[in-house]
Short mmCIF file of C-alpha atoms in Angstrom, two decimals:
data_model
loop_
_atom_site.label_atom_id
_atom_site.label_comp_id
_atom_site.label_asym_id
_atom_site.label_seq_id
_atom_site.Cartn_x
_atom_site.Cartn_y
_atom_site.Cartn_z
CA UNK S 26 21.92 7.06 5.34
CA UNK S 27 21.21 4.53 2.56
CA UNK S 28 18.25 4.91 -0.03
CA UNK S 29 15.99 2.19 1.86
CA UNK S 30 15.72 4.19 5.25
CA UNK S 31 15.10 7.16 3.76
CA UNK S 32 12.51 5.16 1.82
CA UNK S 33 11.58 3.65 5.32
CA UNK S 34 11.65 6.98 7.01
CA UNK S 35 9.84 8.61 4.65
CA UNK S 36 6.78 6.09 5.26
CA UNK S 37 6.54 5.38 8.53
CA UNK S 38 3.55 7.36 9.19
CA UNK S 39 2.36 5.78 6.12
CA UNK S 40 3.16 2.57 7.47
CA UNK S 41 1.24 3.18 10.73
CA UNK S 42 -1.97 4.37 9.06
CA UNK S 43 -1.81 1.42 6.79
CA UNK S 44 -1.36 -1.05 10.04
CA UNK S 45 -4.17 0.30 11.82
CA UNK S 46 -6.10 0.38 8.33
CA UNK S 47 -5.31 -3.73 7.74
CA UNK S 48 -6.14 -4.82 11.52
CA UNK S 49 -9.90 -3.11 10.63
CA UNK S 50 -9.93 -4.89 7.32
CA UNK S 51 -8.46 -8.05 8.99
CA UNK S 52 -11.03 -7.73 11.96
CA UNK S 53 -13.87 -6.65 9.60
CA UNK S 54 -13.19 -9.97 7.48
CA UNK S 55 -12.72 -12.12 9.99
CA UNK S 56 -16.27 -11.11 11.57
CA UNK S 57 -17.83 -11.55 7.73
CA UNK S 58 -16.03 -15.22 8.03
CA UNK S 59 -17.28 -16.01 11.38
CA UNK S 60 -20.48 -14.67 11.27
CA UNK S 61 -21.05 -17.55 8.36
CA UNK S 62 -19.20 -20.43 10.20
CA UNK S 63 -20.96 -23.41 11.92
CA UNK S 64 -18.68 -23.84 15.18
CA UNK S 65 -20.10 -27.42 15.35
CA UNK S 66 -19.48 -28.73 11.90
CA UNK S 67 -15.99 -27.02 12.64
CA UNK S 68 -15.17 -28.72 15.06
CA UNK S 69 -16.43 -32.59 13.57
CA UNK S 70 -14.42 -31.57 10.38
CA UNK S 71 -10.90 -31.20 12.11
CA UNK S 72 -12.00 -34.26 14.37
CA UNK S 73 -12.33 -36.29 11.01
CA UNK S 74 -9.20 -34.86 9.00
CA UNK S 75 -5.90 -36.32 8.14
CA UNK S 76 -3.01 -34.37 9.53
CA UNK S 77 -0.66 -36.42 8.84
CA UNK S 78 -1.78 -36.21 4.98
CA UNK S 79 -2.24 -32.40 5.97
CA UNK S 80 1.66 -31.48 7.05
CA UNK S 81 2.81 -33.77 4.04
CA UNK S 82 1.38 -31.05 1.67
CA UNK S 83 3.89 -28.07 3.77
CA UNK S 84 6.85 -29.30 1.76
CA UNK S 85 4.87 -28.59 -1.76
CA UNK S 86 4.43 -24.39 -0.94
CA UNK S 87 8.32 -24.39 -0.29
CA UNK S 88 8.60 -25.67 -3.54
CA UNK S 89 6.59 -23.10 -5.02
CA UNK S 90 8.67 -20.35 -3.75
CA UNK S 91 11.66 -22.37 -4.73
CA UNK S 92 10.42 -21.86 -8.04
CA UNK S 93 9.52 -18.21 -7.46
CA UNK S 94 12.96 -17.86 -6.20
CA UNK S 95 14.43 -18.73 -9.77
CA UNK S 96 12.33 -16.11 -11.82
CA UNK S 97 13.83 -13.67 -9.09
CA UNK S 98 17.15 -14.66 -10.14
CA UNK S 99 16.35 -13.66 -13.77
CA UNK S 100 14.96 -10.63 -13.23
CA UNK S 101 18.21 -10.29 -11.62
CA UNK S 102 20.71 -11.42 -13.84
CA UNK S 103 21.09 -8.40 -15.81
CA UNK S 104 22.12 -6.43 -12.62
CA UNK S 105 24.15 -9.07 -10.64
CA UNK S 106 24.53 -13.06 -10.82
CA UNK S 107 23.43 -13.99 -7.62
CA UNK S 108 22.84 -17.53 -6.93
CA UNK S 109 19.14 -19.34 -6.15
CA UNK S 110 20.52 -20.53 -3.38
CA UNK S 111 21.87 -17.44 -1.57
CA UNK S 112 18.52 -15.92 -2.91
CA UNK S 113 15.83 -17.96 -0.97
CA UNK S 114 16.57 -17.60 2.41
CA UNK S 115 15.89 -13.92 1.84
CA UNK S 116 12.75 -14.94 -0.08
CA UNK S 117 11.83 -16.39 2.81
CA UNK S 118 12.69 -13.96 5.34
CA UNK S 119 10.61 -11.23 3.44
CA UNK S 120 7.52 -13.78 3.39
CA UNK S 121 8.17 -14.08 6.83
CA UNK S 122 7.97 -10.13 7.30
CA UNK S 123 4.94 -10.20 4.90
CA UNK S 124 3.16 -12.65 7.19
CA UNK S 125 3.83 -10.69 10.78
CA UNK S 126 3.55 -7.22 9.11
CA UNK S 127 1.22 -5.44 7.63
CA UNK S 128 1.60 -2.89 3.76
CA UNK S 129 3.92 -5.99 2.25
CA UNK S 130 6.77 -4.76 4.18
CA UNK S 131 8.65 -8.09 3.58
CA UNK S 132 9.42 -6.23 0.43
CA UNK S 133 11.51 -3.44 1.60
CA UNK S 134 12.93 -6.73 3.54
CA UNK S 135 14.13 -8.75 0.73
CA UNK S 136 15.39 -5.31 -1.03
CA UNK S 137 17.92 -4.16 2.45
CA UNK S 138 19.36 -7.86 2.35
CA UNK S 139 19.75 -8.75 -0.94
CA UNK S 140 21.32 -5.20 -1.26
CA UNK S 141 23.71 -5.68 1.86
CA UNK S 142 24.38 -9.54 1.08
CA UNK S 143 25.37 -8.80 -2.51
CA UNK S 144 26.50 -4.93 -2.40
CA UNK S 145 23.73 -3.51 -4.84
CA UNK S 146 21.82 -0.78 -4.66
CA UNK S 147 18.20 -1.29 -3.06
CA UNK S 148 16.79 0.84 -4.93
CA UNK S 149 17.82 -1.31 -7.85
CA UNK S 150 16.49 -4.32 -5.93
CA UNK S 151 13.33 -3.02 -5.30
CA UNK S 152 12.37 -3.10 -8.64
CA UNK S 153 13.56 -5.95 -9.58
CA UNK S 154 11.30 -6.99 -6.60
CA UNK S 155 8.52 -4.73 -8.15
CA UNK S 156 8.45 -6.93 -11.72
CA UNK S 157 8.81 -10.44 -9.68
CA UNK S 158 5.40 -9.33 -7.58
CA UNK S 159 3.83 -7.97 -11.16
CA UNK S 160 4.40 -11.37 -12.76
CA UNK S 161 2.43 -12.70 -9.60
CA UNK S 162 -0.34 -10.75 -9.83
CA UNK S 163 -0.84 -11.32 -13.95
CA UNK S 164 -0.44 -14.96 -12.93
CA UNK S 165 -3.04 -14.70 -10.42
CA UNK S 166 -5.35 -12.81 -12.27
CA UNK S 167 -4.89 -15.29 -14.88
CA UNK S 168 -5.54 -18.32 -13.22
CA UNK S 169 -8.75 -16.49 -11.49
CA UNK S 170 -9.87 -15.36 -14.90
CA UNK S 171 -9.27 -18.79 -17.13
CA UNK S 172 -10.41 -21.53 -14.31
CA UNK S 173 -13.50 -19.11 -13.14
CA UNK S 174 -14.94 -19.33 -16.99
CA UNK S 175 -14.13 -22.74 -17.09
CA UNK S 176 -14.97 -24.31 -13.73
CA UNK S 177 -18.56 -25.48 -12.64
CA UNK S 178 -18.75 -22.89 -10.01
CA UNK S 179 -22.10 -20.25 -10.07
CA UNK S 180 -22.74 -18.18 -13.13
CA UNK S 181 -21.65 -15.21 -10.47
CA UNK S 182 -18.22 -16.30 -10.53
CA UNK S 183 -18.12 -17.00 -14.27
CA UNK S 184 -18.44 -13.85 -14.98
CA UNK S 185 -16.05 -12.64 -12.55
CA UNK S 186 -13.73 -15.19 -14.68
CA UNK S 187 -14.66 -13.31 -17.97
CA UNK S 188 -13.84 -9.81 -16.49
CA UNK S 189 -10.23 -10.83 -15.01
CA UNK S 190 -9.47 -12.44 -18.13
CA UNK S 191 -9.87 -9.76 -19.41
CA UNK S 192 -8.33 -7.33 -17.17
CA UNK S 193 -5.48 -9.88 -17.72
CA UNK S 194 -4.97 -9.07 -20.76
CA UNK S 195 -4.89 -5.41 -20.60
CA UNK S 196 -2.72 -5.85 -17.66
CA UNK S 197 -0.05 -7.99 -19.69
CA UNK S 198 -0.58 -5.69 -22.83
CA UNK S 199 0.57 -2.53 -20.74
CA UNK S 200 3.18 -4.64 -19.34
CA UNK S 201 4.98 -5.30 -22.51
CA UNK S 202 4.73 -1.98 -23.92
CA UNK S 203 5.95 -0.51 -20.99
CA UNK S 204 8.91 -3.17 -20.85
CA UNK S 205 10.17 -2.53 -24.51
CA UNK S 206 8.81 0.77 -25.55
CA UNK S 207 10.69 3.96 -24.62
CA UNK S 208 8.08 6.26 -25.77
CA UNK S 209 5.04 4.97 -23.54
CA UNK S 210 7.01 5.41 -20.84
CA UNK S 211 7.69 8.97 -21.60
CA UNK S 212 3.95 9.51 -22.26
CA UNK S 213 3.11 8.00 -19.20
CA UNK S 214 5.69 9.77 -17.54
CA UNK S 215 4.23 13.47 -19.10
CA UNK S 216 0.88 12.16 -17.79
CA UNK S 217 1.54 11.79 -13.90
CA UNK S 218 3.00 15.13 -14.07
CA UNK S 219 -0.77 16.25 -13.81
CA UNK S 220 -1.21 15.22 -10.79
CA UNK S 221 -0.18 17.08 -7.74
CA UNK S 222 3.13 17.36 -7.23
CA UNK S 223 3.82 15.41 -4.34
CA UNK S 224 1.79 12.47 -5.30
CA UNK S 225 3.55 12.71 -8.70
CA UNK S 226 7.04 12.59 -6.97
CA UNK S 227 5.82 9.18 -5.01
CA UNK S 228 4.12 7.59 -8.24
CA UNK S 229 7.09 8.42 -10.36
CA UNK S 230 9.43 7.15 -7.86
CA UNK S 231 7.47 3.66 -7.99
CA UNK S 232 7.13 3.67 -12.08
CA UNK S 233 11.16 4.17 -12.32
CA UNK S 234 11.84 1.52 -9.32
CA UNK S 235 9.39 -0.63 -11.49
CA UNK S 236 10.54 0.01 -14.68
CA UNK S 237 14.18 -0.79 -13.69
CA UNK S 238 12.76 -4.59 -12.50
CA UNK S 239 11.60 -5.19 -16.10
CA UNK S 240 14.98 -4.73 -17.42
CA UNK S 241 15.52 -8.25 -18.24
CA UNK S 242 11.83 -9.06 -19.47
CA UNK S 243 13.15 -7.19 -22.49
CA UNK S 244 14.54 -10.44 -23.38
CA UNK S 245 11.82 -12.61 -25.02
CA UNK S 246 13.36 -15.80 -23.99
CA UNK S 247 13.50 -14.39 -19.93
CA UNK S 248 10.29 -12.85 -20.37
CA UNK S 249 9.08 -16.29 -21.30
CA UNK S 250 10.77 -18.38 -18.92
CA UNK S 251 9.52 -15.83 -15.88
CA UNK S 252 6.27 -16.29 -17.09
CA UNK S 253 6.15 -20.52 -16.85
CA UNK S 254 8.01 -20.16 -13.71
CA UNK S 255 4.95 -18.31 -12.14
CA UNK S 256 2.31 -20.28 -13.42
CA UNK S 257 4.12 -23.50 -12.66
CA UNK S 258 4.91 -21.99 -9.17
CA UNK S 259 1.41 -21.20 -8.27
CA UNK S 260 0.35 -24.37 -9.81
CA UNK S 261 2.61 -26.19 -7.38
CA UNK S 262 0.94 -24.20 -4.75
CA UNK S 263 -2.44 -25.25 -5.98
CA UNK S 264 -1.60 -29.22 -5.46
CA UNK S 265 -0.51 -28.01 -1.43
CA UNK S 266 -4.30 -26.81 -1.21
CA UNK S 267 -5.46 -29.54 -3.17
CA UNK S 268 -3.71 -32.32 -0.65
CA UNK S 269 -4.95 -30.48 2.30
CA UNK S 270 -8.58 -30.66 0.88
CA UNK S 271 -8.09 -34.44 0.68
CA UNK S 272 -7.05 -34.44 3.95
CA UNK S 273 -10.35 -32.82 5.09
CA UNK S 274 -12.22 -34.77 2.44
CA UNK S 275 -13.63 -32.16 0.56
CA UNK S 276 -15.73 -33.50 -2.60
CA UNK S 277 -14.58 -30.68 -4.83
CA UNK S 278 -12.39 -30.56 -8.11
CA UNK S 279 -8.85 -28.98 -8.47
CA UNK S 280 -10.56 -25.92 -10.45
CA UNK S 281 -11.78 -25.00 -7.37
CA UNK S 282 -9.06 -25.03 -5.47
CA UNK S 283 -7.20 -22.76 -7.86
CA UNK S 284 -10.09 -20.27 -7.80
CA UNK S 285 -9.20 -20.37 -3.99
CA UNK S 286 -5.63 -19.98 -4.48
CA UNK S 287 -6.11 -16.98 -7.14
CA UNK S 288 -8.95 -15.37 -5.09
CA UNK S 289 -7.79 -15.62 -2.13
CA UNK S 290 -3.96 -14.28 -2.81
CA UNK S 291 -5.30 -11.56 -4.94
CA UNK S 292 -7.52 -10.26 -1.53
CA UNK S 293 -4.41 -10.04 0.85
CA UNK S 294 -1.93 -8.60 -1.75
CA UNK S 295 -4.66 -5.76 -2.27
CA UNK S 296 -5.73 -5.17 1.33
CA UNK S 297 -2.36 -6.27 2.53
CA UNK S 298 -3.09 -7.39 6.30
CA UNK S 299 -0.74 -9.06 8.28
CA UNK S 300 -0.56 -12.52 6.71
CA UNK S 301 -3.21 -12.23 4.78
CA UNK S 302 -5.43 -13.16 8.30
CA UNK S 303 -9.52 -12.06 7.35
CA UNK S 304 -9.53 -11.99 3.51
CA UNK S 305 -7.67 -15.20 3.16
CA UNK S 306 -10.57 -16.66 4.98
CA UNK S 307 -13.63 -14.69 3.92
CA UNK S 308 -12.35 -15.14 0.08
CA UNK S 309 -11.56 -19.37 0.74
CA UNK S 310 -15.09 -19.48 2.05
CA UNK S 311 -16.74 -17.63 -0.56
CA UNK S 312 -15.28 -19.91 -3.22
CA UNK S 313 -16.27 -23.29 -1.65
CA UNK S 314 -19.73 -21.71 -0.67
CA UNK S 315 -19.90 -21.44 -4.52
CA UNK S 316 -19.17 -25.35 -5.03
CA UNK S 317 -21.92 -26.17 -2.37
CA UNK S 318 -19.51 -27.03 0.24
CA UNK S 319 -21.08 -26.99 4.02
CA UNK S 320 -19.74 -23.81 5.76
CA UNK S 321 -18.25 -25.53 9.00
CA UNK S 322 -16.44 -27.96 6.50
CA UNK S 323 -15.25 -24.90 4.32
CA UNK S 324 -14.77 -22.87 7.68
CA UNK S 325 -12.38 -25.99 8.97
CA UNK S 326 -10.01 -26.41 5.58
CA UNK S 327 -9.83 -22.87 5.07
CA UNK S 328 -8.60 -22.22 8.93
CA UNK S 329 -5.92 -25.27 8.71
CA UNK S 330 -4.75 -24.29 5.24
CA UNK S 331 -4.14 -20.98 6.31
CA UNK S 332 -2.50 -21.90 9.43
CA UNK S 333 -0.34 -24.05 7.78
CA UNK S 334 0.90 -21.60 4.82
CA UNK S 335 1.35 -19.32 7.99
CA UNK S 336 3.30 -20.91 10.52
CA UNK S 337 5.69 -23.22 9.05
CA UNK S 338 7.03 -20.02 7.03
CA UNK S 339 7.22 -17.61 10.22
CA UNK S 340 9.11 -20.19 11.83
CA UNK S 341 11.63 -20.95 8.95
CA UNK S 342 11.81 -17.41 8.48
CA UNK S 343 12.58 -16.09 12.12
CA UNK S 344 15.47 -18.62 12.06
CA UNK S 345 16.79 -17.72 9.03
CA UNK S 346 16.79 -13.93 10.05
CA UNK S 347 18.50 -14.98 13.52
CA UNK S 348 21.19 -16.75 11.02
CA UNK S 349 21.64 -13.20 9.26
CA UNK S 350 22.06 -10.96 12.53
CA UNK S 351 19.65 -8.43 11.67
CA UNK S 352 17.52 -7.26 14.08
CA UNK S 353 13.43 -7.34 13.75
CA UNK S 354 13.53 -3.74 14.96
CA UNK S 355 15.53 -3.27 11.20
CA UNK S 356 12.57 -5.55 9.48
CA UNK S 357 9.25 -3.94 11.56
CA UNK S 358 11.05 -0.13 11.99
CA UNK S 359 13.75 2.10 10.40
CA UNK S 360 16.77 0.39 9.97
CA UNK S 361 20.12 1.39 11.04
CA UNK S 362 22.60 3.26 8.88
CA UNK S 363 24.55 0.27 8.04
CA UNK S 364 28.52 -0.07 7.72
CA UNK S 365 30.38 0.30 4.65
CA UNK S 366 30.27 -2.97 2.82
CA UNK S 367 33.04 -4.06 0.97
CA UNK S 368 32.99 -5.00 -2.49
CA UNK S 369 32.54 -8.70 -3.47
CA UNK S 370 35.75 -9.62 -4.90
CA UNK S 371 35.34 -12.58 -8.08
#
């Protein structure tokens, strides 16, 4: 049996417990989000918007990943050369599974292809994976951080800015010692060995899966290449939710939709729902409310951004999985022992 389903044995139950856990977050969320929302307003707001302006922005979040897709390939490169273009499919398959599946399964997902397309180990992959979804969540935390001090939302949220900033940069601090000093990671290392032993086994498996992901950050010229990548990825992102604003003729400026974009992706990769569906919506909301935007208006952009970062995905993703031959039962359960794969041959 290969190192994933063991991994994917090993957590099922886990996997369960954390389902039924993000359908109560999801539902709880989604009643905070409701509970708020002027059905009325809602429904003049999507009678007024531009969907054709709307679907033109769906091309823009492709990009993103596109972009996201490259710093993948670095973090990569020191284990195997694999192309951006045989990487993004799978990038896109795991967002699929990430969107239909709750506990960020999509990135066990990207780790059994890419190790089956290319003949690595998964393990290996993982954490490459692991570093890739780090440099997301420093970028995130710095965009929240940096446009929340900045913006002309509520004094509430400024200081929310001031405290991710700096959490920001204690995160990226203990990411670079970790990356290029030896000895921190021994003393961190001695210090989960306090804990008990079988949640030290689990949280030393994820430190050396992680640690093996930031092998080519060690580089300063990758390091600082990954890092543009992901704030000109997210940035990209940004302009998709600032188009589809337009579209529903929201009077706000483009700080504001970044403070959605940070807020909002920070709350699902945390509670990790299925697609994000509850916090995506209750954190959107929240923002605009904060920028004196009319809660059926915010309730109406918020719905059709989300559907559209959704659905166009799921469907590009379910085809591209059909294209690969792997089953969902592989994606949503244990996957099957695999066959031997041959070597790739130069």
């Amino acid at each position: 049996m290969t190192d994933l389903a063991c991994r994917f044995q090993a957590n099922r139950l886990l996997r369960r417990k954390r389902f039924w856990f993000g359908l109560i977050i999801s539902l709880s969320f989604l009643g905070v989000f409701l509970a708020r929302t002027d059905f009325e307003e809602i429904r003049r707001s999507f009678g007024e918007a531009n969907y054709w302006l709307a679907f033109a922005a769906v091309p823009l979040y492709f990009v993103g990943f596109w972009l996201r897709t490259i710093r993948w390939h670095l973090l990569l490169k020191p284990v195997i050369n694999v192309s951006v273009r045989r990487l993004y499919p799978i990038v896109l398959i795991g967002l699929m599974a990430n969107n239909v599946a709750p506990a960020r399964v999509g990135e066990l997902v990207r780790a059994y292809l890419v190790g089956e397309r290319e003949s690595i180990s998964k393990s290996t992959a993982l954490g490459t994976i692991a570093g890739d979804w780090a440099f997301d969540g420093l970028t995130l935390v710095a965009l929240l951080g940096i446009v929340a001090a900045i913006s002309g939302a509520t004094a509430g949220v400024k200081l929310i800015g001031v405290l991710t900033a700096l959490l920001f940069a204690a995160m990226t601090v203990v990411l670079v010692v970790l990356a290029f000093s030896p000895r921190a990671r021994h003393v961190v290392s001695r210090l989960i060995t306090l804990l008990p032993r079988g949640l030290a086994l689990r949280i030393e498996g994820m430190l050396d899966a992680f640690l093996s992901g930031l092998i080519a950050v060690r580089s300063p010229l990758t390091l600082a290449m990954a890092m543009a990548l992901s704030f000109i990825s997210w940035l990209v992102e940004g302009f998709m939710y600032w188009v589809v604003g337009q579209a529903f003729g929201l009077d706000v400026g483009f700080d504001a939709y970044l403070l959605i974009l940070a807020a909002a992706n920070l709350a699902l990769s945390i509670l990790a729902s299925p697609g994000g569906v509850g916090p995506f919506e209750a954190a959107s909301q929240q923002v605009l409310h904060s920028f004196a935007v009319a809660q059926g208006l915010a309730g109406a952009y918020t719905l059709a951004l989300h559907a559209l970062l959704l659905g166009p995905v799921i469907i590009v993703g379910f085809v591209l999985l059909w294209s690969t031959q792997v089953s969902l039962s592989q994606i949503l359960g244990v996957p099957r022992q695999p066959s031997a794969v041959p070597a790739r041959t130069e």
